[in-house]
PDB file of C-alpha atoms in Angstrom:
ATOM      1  CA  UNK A   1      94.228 104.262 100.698  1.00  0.00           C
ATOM      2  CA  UNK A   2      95.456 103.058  97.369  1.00  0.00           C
ATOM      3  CA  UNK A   3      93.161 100.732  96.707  1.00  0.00           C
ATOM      4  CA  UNK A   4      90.325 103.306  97.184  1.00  0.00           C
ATOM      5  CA  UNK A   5      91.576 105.612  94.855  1.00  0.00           C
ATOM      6  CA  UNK A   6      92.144 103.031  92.006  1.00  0.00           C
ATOM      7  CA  UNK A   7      88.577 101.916  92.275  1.00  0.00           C
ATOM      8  CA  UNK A   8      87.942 105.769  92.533  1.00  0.00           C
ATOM      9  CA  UNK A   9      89.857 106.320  89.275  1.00  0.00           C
ATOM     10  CA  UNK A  10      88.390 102.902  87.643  1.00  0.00           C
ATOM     11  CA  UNK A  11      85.044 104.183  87.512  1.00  0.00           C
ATOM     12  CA  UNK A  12      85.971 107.705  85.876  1.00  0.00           C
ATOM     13  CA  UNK A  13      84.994 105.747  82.588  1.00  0.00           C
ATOM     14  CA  UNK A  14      81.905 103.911  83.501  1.00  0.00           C
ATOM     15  CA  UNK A  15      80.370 106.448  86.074  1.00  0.00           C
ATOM     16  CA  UNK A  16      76.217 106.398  85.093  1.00  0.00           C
ATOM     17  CA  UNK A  17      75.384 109.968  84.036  1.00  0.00           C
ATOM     18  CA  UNK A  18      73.502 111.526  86.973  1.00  0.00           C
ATOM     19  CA  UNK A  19      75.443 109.536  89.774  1.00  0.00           C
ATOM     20  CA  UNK A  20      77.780 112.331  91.555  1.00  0.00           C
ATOM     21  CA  UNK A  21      81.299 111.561  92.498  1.00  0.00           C
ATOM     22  CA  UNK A  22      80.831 111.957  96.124  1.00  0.00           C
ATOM     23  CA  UNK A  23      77.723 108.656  96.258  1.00  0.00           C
ATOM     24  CA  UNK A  24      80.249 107.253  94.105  1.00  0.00           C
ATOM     25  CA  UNK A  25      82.930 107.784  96.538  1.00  0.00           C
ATOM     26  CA  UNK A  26      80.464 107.091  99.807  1.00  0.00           C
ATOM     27  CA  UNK A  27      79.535 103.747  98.268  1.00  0.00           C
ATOM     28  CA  UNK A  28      83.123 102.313  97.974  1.00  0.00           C
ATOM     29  CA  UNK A  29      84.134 103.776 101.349  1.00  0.00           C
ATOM     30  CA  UNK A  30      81.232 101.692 102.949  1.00  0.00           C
ATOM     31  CA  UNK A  31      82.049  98.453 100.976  1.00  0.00           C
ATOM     32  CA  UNK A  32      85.873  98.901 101.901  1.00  0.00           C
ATOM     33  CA  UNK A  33      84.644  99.468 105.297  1.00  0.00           C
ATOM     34  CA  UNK A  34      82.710  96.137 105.656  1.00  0.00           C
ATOM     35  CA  UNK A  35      83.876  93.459 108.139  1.00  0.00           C
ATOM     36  CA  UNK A  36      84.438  91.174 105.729  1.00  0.00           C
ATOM     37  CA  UNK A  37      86.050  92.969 103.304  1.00  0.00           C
ATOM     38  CA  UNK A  38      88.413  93.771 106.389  1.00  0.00           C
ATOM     39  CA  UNK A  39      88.795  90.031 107.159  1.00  0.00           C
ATOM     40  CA  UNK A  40      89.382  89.011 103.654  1.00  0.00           C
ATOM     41  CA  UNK A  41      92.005  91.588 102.945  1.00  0.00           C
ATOM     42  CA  UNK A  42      93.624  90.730 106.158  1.00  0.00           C
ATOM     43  CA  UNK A  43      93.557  86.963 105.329  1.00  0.00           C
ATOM     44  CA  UNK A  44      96.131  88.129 102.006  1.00  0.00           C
ATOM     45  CA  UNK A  45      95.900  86.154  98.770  1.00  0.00           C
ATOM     46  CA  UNK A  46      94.751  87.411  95.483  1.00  0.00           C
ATOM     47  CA  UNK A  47      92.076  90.591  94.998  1.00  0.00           C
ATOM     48  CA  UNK A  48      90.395  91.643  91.925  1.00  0.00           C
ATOM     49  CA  UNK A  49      89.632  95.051  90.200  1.00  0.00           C
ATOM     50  CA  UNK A  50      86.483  96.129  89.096  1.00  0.00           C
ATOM     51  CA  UNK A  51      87.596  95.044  85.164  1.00  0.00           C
ATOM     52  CA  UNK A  52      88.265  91.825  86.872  1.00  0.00           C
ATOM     53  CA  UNK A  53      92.706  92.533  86.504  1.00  0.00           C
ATOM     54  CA  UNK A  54      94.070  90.401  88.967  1.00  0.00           C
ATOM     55  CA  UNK A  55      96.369  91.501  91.719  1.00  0.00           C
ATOM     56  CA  UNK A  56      97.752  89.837  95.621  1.00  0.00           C
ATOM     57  CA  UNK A  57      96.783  91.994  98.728  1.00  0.00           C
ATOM     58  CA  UNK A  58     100.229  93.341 100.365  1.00  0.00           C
ATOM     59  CA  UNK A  59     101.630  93.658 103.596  1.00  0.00           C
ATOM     60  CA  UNK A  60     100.915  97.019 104.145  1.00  0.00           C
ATOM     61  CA  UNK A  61      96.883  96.493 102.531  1.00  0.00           C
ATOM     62  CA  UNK A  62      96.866  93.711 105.207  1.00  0.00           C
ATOM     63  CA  UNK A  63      98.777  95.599 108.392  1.00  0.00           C
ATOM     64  CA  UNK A  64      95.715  98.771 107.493  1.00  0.00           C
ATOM     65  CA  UNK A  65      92.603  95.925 107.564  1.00  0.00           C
ATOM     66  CA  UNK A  66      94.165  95.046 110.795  1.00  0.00           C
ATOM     67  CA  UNK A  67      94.027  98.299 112.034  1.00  0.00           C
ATOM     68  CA  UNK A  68      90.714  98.871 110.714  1.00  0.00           C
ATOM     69  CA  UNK A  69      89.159  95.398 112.231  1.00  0.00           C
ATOM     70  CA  UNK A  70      90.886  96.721 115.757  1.00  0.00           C
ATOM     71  CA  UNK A  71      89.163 100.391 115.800  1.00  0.00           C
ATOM     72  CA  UNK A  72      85.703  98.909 114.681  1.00  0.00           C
ATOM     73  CA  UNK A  73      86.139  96.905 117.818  1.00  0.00           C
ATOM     74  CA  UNK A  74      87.280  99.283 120.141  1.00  0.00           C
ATOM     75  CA  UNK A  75      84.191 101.417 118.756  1.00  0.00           C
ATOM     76  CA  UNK A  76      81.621  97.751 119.452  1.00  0.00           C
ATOM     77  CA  UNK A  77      82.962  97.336 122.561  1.00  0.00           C
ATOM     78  CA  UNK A  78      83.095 101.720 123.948  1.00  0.00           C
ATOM     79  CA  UNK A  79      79.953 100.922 122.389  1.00  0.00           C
ATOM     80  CA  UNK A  80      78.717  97.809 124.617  1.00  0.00           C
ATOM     81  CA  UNK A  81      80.336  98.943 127.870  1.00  0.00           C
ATOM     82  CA  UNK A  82      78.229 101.904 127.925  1.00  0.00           C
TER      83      UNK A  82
END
């Protein structure tokens, strides 16, 4: 969502020479992806960007690591029951 696409745009200016956008892109996507990083968003309070500005998770951030945390689940436990 949004806060993929700031971090996205973030590293336009500090990208290493020789790392393509798409690892770029793949690495964030697996971080934002992470259990906890779910967990913590969901849990609300403040959230930092990669030059360290400082910002508060909102509703809607938290209501899509919900969702998230739910289909990871679903996917454990399809995955478990099979």
């Amino acid at each position: 969502g949004d806060v993929y696409k700031r971090q996205v745009s973030d590293l336009a200016h500090v990208r290493p020479e020789g790392v393509s956008w798409p690892s770029i892109r793949r690495v964030i996507g697996r971080w934002v992806s992470r259990k906890d990083y779910l967990r913590a968003i969901v849990a609300g309070g403040p959230r930092y960007g990669l030059e360290g500005e400082a910002g508060e998770v909102t509703p809607s951030q938290q209501q899509h690591a919900t969702e998230q945390l739910g289909q990871k689940q679903m996917r454990l436990a399809n995955y478990a029951g099979q």
